[in-house]
């Protein structure tokens, strides 16, 4: 058969190249409303197309948004293999990624707006914190492969449309008990990363208890050299030097997460009482304790040295804690008489405010003289929470039977306790902070915190098992208030599994979320 003339073959070849060229550049249609974002944003409008991030994509910032730009580039570059760098510009940007600070009082301190079309992805907020929250949404809008530390194939496409997102509660946190079992700085940083992913803004570190004192206090060194030398079960324990604590604070601040250090007192103080004989009423140092009982220890509230000690501790801690709060514990002081407990808390509150901080305490502290600066953390007694509200204090909602991450999912869970309740994933989600305690209404609620106590939790795998998949639900409660329902949320949570697996998270594959059958399927697929 006669070959087609050269010009026709050339024309055919050219048109094929053009088709390929344009088709690979044609943005993939995507539905922003179908993305399984957690927490659910306040408002999402999908426009059906997508924005593709490429090695050539410009990342444009101002002086105010440069740090957020660095953070975004740091999040994108490892998996994409791109070398995105924030570029200062005050020119009008019509293509690429643009981070802007705008004034829009609607957005408040942490709200943001994402405007995404085929050419431009613009993230705007009033503050850097708002930009950081929006960057977590960009992360969630990218495929799970974005979590890889090493380069993987793209494409890296983000569904187009607009997202406006304003968190409901000002305080959205979790607590890590590093006293019963000690966790390394890198474990704490990993925990912070998980909080940041879900737009939480507070990490409460339970630094001291009967079993361990975990923060170096230079004026009382034996607190850590002796009091930090063991833990539940008798292991070697550990502690954070002040430099290590400052590194944790820095790492958290980069993600706009405030650190709230807790020195639990007058109860839960055996580690300090074992370190310094003079802190004990009878003047003898106690033995170190590696069990899991509570309520058997107390500072000597009658001795002046106790308050000198507390002042030294709060002074050193406040100096390296930029956040507004110091948590003074106050829980389960079963061997401190109420007539001693109340003046003790009042005096410690005075010490905390003298060092420029506001006091948070577990709900028992509501029995003392509070003010509108003080914050009470409801864990066990709605009555105490109502007492706090009557004294003008705000309340952080951490009801043990709904929000304690150390509660077992059910009777078969290998780790955790169940004195308050078994908390399956839906139990942890199906409650409203503003309806939980009568008389503790929305305007009295500062926010929500889910504590992880570590009597039975010893490493990151076990931490992950207990917090995933419940932590995402607490972030949604904190961000979305009561505009939620389990049946809808469950479908988004179920789709988080690919992301959790990409992050190599050891999560509990709850049948409440993934059902029994898919569980079997998973086994078959392996
Ligand atoms: N209650 C104690 C914690 C811890 C916890 C375990 C509070 C405020 C039980 N106090 O919760 O120290 O032991 O679930």
XYZ file of C-alpha atoms and ligand atoms in Angstrom:
540
model
C 0.000 0.000 0.000
C 1.376 3.487 -0.973
C 2.708 5.383 2.117
C 0.812 8.613 2.963
C 2.693 11.723 1.787
C 5.244 12.979 4.345
C 3.284 16.218 4.983
C 0.162 14.218 5.985
C 2.186 12.011 8.366
C 3.822 15.098 9.903
C 0.391 16.755 10.321
C -0.991 13.600 11.990
C 2.007 13.401 14.329
C 1.674 17.102 15.237
C -2.052 16.825 15.967
C -1.451 13.769 18.195
C 1.187 15.735 20.148
C -1.176 18.694 20.506
C -3.951 16.438 21.789
C -1.584 14.812 24.289
C -0.160 18.188 25.297
C -3.533 19.764 25.960
C -5.134 16.698 27.495
C -2.337 16.281 30.063
C -2.659 19.989 30.914
C -6.452 19.835 31.182
C -7.340 20.032 34.893
C -9.011 16.881 36.237
C -12.633 17.425 37.228
C -12.945 17.008 41.031
C -15.755 17.619 43.549
C -14.625 19.662 46.569
C -17.830 18.663 48.361
C -16.860 15.002 48.115
C -13.569 15.499 49.973
C -13.606 13.796 53.430
C -12.326 16.811 55.406
C -12.131 16.474 59.226
C -13.016 18.687 61.006
C -15.764 19.616 58.597
C -15.284 23.207 57.371
C -17.926 25.825 58.050
C -18.826 26.317 54.364
C -17.751 24.583 51.133
C -18.725 25.569 47.580
C -17.466 23.231 44.849
C -16.807 24.383 41.283
C -16.028 20.957 39.817
C -12.479 21.407 38.532
C -9.041 21.292 40.172
C -5.766 23.131 40.763
C -2.615 21.177 39.972
C 0.584 21.753 41.966
C 3.633 21.305 39.730
C 7.378 21.797 40.124
C 6.914 25.131 38.317
C 4.100 26.332 40.599
C 4.876 29.693 42.176
C 4.364 30.122 45.929
C 3.806 33.820 46.623
C 3.952 35.435 50.050
C 4.212 38.776 51.805
C 6.469 39.490 54.779
C 3.557 38.573 57.081
C 2.903 35.236 55.348
C 6.471 34.133 54.600
C 6.695 31.796 57.652
C 3.417 30.128 56.677
C 4.806 29.806 53.159
C 7.893 28.054 54.483
C 5.624 25.735 56.491
C 3.532 24.923 53.394
C 6.613 24.324 51.240
C 8.013 22.063 53.956
C 4.801 20.085 53.881
C 4.660 19.758 50.066
C 8.282 19.312 48.944
C 9.233 15.879 50.408
C 6.447 13.840 48.751
C 6.201 15.855 45.524
C 9.950 16.102 45.063
C 9.381 19.756 44.072
C 11.485 22.540 45.442
C 8.760 25.094 46.137
C 10.116 28.228 47.779
C 8.073 31.195 49.099
C 8.614 34.206 46.848
C 8.085 37.716 48.220
C 5.834 39.766 45.949
C 3.429 42.666 46.189
C 2.429 42.320 42.533
C -1.016 40.988 41.601
C -0.790 37.198 41.481
C -3.042 35.413 38.971
C -1.343 32.004 38.814
C 0.145 29.750 41.486
C -0.318 29.635 45.265
C -0.834 32.898 47.163
C -0.900 33.293 50.953
C -2.450 36.567 52.125
C -3.245 38.272 55.409
C -6.540 40.133 55.096
C -8.761 41.939 57.560
C -12.105 40.200 57.774
C -13.454 40.169 61.323
C -15.758 37.249 60.404
C -12.680 35.003 60.275
C -11.560 35.839 63.826
C -8.180 34.611 65.121
C -8.071 31.215 63.440
C -10.521 31.368 60.522
C -9.340 31.185 56.920
C -10.660 31.290 53.393
C -9.453 29.051 50.567
C -10.246 30.153 47.008
C -9.200 27.510 44.493
C -9.567 27.651 40.713
C -7.643 26.049 37.849
C -4.891 28.660 37.910
C -4.770 30.113 41.426
C -4.991 28.701 44.948
C -5.353 31.595 47.396
C -5.323 31.057 51.166
C -6.313 34.109 53.201
C -6.661 34.717 56.939
C -6.419 37.514 59.516
C -3.538 35.793 61.283
C -0.723 33.322 60.697
C -2.635 30.861 62.885
C -5.512 31.011 60.402
C -3.097 30.334 57.536
C -1.678 27.312 59.381
C -5.202 25.948 59.884
C -5.873 26.429 56.160
C -2.620 24.658 55.260
C -3.884 21.565 57.097
C -6.940 21.684 54.853
C -4.715 21.889 51.773
C -2.875 18.840 53.146
C -6.165 16.957 53.564
C -7.279 17.944 50.028
C -4.148 16.351 48.542
C -3.938 12.540 48.094
C -2.750 10.536 51.162
C 0.574 10.050 49.346
C 1.419 13.661 50.309
C 2.264 12.230 53.744
C 5.301 10.399 52.319
C 8.748 11.575 53.449
C 10.176 10.509 50.097
C 9.168 11.436 46.543
C 6.151 9.644 45.064
C 4.359 9.980 41.728
C 1.709 12.688 41.451
C -0.433 14.245 40.104
C -0.979 16.660 42.995
C -4.430 18.045 42.294
C -6.735 19.927 44.666
C -10.473 20.142 43.996
C -11.562 23.671 43.080
C -14.069 25.884 44.881
C -14.119 27.967 48.031
C -13.842 26.988 51.691
C -14.635 29.376 54.510
C -13.751 27.893 57.891
C -14.128 29.395 61.366
C -13.652 27.191 64.466
C -16.517 27.141 66.954
C -14.562 26.988 70.228
C -11.474 29.006 71.104
C -9.837 26.119 72.993
C -9.475 22.791 71.142
C -6.954 20.545 72.793
C -5.681 17.218 73.971
C -3.651 16.196 77.011
C -0.698 13.822 77.135
C 0.193 12.348 80.543
C 4.008 12.124 80.454
C 4.201 11.465 84.200
C 2.835 7.920 84.559
C 4.907 6.869 81.548
C 7.540 9.212 80.103
C 7.534 9.973 76.360
C 10.459 11.369 74.372
C 10.583 14.817 72.793
C 10.107 13.195 69.368
C 7.014 11.344 70.596
C 5.600 14.623 71.916
C 6.370 16.295 68.564
C 4.564 13.458 66.754
C 1.589 13.984 69.081
C 1.707 17.718 68.263
C 1.683 16.901 64.534
C -1.487 14.857 65.016
C -3.158 17.753 66.844
C -2.084 20.190 64.110
C -3.498 17.923 61.383
C -6.936 18.286 63.025
C -6.630 22.054 63.673
C -6.346 21.683 67.463
C -4.595 24.571 69.197
C -3.655 23.361 72.690
C -1.461 20.610 74.121
C -1.842 20.136 77.887
C 1.243 18.324 79.210
C 0.603 16.497 82.513
C 4.227 16.931 83.680
C 4.100 15.789 87.308
C 2.348 13.113 89.330
C 2.965 10.502 92.016
C 5.059 8.360 89.666
C 7.272 11.023 88.113
C 8.387 14.672 87.856
C 9.212 15.351 84.195
C 10.343 18.970 83.930
C 13.753 20.247 85.069
C 13.490 22.945 87.754
C 16.986 24.377 88.203
C 16.361 25.613 91.752
C 15.140 22.145 92.844
C 17.264 19.681 90.773
C 16.353 16.499 92.655
C 12.784 16.808 91.334
C 14.043 15.289 88.077
C 17.308 13.581 89.036
C 15.404 11.617 91.699
C 11.703 12.304 91.088
C 12.059 11.738 87.345
C 14.045 8.527 87.642
C 11.205 6.037 87.373
C 7.609 5.541 86.184
C 4.608 3.194 86.422
C 5.946 -0.350 86.398
C 9.422 0.712 87.572
C 10.987 1.651 84.237
C 13.701 4.304 84.008
C 11.275 7.224 83.573
C 12.914 10.370 82.269
C 12.406 14.113 82.107
C 12.645 17.150 79.819
C 15.556 19.491 80.400
C 14.519 23.107 80.135
C 16.106 23.240 76.676
C 14.043 20.218 75.583
C 10.864 21.772 76.995
C 11.623 24.991 75.089
C 12.078 22.919 71.887
C 8.648 21.344 72.427
C 7.183 24.825 72.938
C 8.898 26.075 69.756
C 7.702 23.127 67.679
C 4.150 23.589 68.944
C 4.239 27.363 68.368
C 5.281 26.781 64.716
C 1.907 25.021 64.372
C 0.137 27.653 66.463
C -0.466 25.170 69.259
C -0.068 26.500 72.804
C 1.573 24.349 75.459
C -0.213 24.202 78.811
C 2.098 22.713 81.453
C 0.477 21.043 84.466
C 2.068 20.828 87.904
C -0.534 18.717 89.718
C -0.996 19.727 93.365
C -1.591 19.426 96.319
C -2.369 15.758 95.518
C -0.572 13.595 92.949
C 2.737 14.849 94.399
C 4.599 11.746 95.581
C 7.486 12.278 93.123
C 8.224 15.730 94.630
C 7.673 14.453 98.186
C 10.176 11.636 97.471
C 12.712 14.189 96.178
C 12.668 16.691 99.055
C 12.020 15.638 102.657
C 11.242 19.232 103.654
C 8.105 19.248 101.504
C 6.588 16.556 103.741
C 4.771 17.543 106.934
C 6.695 15.068 109.057
C 9.987 15.997 107.320
C 10.820 12.582 105.880
C 11.125 11.961 102.150
C 8.680 9.400 100.783
C 9.656 6.397 98.671
C 9.397 6.635 94.882
C 6.088 5.134 93.667
C 5.590 2.968 90.568
C 2.000 1.786 91.071
C -1.255 3.249 89.729
C -3.177 4.204 92.869
C -4.335 7.827 93.238
C -5.274 10.181 96.067
C -2.682 9.128 98.684
C -0.280 12.120 98.577
C -0.375 15.797 99.529
C 1.993 18.735 99.831
C 2.276 20.027 103.388
C -0.088 22.985 103.084
C 0.906 24.357 106.545
C 4.631 24.853 105.774
C 5.924 28.090 104.223
C 8.615 26.190 102.320
C 5.849 24.561 100.298
C 4.889 27.948 98.841
C 8.531 28.983 98.321
C 8.921 25.735 96.382
C 5.753 26.297 94.342
C 6.776 29.885 93.595
C 10.190 28.693 92.318
C 8.536 26.035 90.141
C 5.883 28.374 88.696
C 8.475 31.106 88.117
C 10.806 28.841 86.139
C 7.933 27.228 84.243
C 6.237 30.546 83.373
C 9.532 31.930 82.050
C 9.626 29.220 79.382
C 5.887 29.005 78.646
C 4.685 31.738 76.237
C 1.037 30.613 76.514
C -1.337 32.332 78.951
C -2.024 29.301 81.197
C -0.412 27.244 83.941
C -2.444 24.184 84.999
C -2.159 23.524 88.748
C -4.039 20.222 88.813
C -6.008 20.110 92.083
C -7.630 16.739 91.415
C -8.147 13.833 93.814
C -6.590 15.519 96.841
C -8.157 12.868 99.027
C -5.726 13.295 101.937
C -5.853 17.105 101.978
C -8.665 18.371 104.187
C -11.044 20.806 102.460
C -10.158 23.533 104.970
C -6.520 23.105 103.911
C -7.276 22.554 100.212
C -9.206 25.777 99.620
C -6.608 28.225 101.022
C -3.882 26.199 99.287
C -5.557 26.612 95.872
C -6.219 30.292 96.562
C -2.560 30.856 97.405
C -1.297 28.907 94.379
C -3.687 30.865 92.158
C -2.045 34.038 93.528
C 1.405 32.676 92.682
C 0.333 31.822 89.124
C -1.130 35.280 88.496
C 1.929 36.912 90.125
C 3.967 35.263 87.354
C 1.662 36.687 84.678
C -0.329 33.554 83.931
C -3.919 32.401 84.420
C -4.722 29.281 86.414
C -6.430 26.216 85.023
C -7.427 23.474 87.465
C -9.380 20.210 87.434
C -12.982 20.756 88.481
C -12.380 20.368 92.252
C -10.649 23.787 92.257
C -14.096 25.377 91.776
C -14.413 25.124 95.585
C -11.749 27.834 95.950
C -12.029 31.564 95.222
C -11.984 31.835 91.432
C -12.221 34.807 89.115
C -12.946 35.333 85.441
C -9.258 34.701 84.641
C -9.398 31.206 86.175
C -10.424 28.225 84.062
C -11.926 25.018 85.436
C -11.571 21.731 83.568
C -14.656 19.556 83.941
C -13.626 15.905 84.182
C -15.799 14.357 86.879
C -18.237 16.786 88.536
C -20.844 18.864 86.668
C -21.652 20.393 90.083
C -18.138 21.787 90.367
C -18.386 23.042 86.794
C -21.626 24.867 87.651
C -19.891 26.284 90.753
C -17.085 27.582 88.512
C -19.600 29.260 86.182
C -21.314 30.889 89.174
C -17.909 32.386 90.122
C -17.422 33.808 86.625
C -14.892 31.254 85.384
C -14.805 29.574 81.977
C -14.945 25.789 81.642
C -12.935 23.385 79.487
C -15.091 20.335 78.773
C -13.254 17.028 79.319
C -15.943 14.718 80.763
C -14.214 11.405 81.524
C -17.128 9.329 80.288
C -17.010 10.970 76.840
C -13.588 12.506 76.298
C -11.013 10.405 78.181
C -8.774 8.861 75.517
C -7.404 6.344 78.047
C -10.820 4.711 78.292
C -10.985 1.350 76.532
C -13.088 1.203 73.347
C -14.732 -1.924 74.755
C -13.907 -4.749 77.141
C -11.522 -6.328 74.621
C -9.231 -3.282 74.237
C -5.733 -4.294 75.304
C -4.832 -0.890 76.776
C -6.659 1.709 78.829
C -9.091 1.706 81.751
C -12.881 1.717 82.013
C -13.660 3.257 85.421
C -15.598 6.063 83.699
C -16.937 4.188 80.651
C -16.104 2.187 77.593
C -15.836 4.833 74.822
C -16.358 3.472 71.303
C -15.753 5.885 68.433
C -19.410 6.915 68.190
C -19.663 7.410 71.987
C -16.751 9.857 71.774
C -18.510 11.798 69.021
C -22.159 11.713 70.011
C -22.286 14.424 72.667
C -22.524 18.208 72.743
C -20.308 20.157 75.135
C -22.930 22.871 75.534
C -25.624 20.347 76.489
C -23.493 18.019 78.622
C -23.758 19.784 81.973
C -26.951 21.660 82.853
C -26.088 25.255 83.707
C -22.798 25.126 81.802
C -23.852 26.875 78.617
C -21.980 27.673 75.452
C -20.872 31.146 76.541
C -19.245 29.646 79.666
C -17.359 27.028 77.670
C -13.815 27.917 76.586
C -13.588 24.690 74.603
C -12.974 20.948 74.583
C -9.986 18.807 75.553
C -9.493 15.045 75.277
C -6.974 13.787 77.889
C -4.829 10.682 77.380
C -3.711 9.323 80.776
C -0.785 6.910 80.530
C -1.065 4.409 83.375
C -1.434 1.672 80.760
C 0.021 3.373 77.656
C 3.797 3.098 77.196
C 4.769 3.977 73.593
C 3.685 5.765 70.414
C 1.992 2.669 68.913
C -0.236 2.434 71.992
C -0.841 6.202 72.010
C -1.943 5.991 68.355
C -4.250 3.051 69.042
C -6.003 4.980 71.828
C -6.309 8.332 70.045
C -7.162 7.055 66.553
C -9.868 7.127 65.393
C -11.400 9.056 68.321
C -9.214 12.213 68.213
C -10.646 13.421 64.843
C -14.106 13.423 66.439
C -12.993 15.664 69.299
C -11.461 18.066 66.781
C -14.774 18.212 64.955
C -16.676 18.811 68.200
C -14.291 21.688 68.929
C -14.485 23.140 65.425
C -18.045 22.471 64.313
C -19.989 22.735 67.566
C -23.271 20.847 67.375
C -23.727 21.173 63.614
C -22.835 17.493 63.314
C -24.279 14.029 62.979
C -22.609 10.634 63.397
C -24.028 8.939 60.284
C -22.593 11.656 58.022
C -19.339 12.037 59.984
C -18.771 8.258 59.966
C -18.515 8.254 56.151
C -15.753 10.888 56.227
C -13.980 9.125 59.074
C -14.103 5.791 57.232
C -12.282 7.371 54.290
C -9.537 8.618 56.610
C -8.122 5.059 56.768
C -6.008 5.539 53.618
C -4.483 8.642 55.182
C -3.892 6.952 58.556
C -2.199 4.071 56.746
C -0.093 6.478 54.644
C 0.993 8.077 57.946
C 1.734 4.567 59.291
C -0.577 5.190 62.248
C -1.452 2.180 64.403
C -5.194 2.916 64.577
C -8.074 0.868 66.002
C -10.185 -0.305 63.053
C -13.523 0.082 64.801
C -16.434 -1.922 63.425
C -18.591 1.099 64.303
C -16.778 2.940 61.486
C -15.607 0.316 59.072
C -18.044 -2.495 59.849
C -17.114 -6.142 60.399
C -17.254 -7.150 56.711
C -14.743 -4.578 55.420
C -12.485 -5.692 58.241
C -12.515 -9.243 56.784
C -12.036 -7.778 53.261
C -8.950 -5.948 54.538
C -7.514 -9.255 55.733
C -8.312 -10.918 52.374
C -6.641 -8.073 50.450
C -3.398 -8.434 52.413
N -8.323 10.310 87.257
C -7.091 11.047 87.566
C -5.948 10.875 86.600
C -5.888 9.482 85.986
C -7.235 9.132 85.399
C -7.172 7.842 84.611
C -8.112 13.039 86.615
C -8.257 14.538 86.641
C -8.238 9.064 86.508
N -7.405 12.481 87.621
O -8.599 12.400 85.715
O -4.725 11.136 87.267
O -5.476 8.535 86.938
O -8.334 7.645 83.833
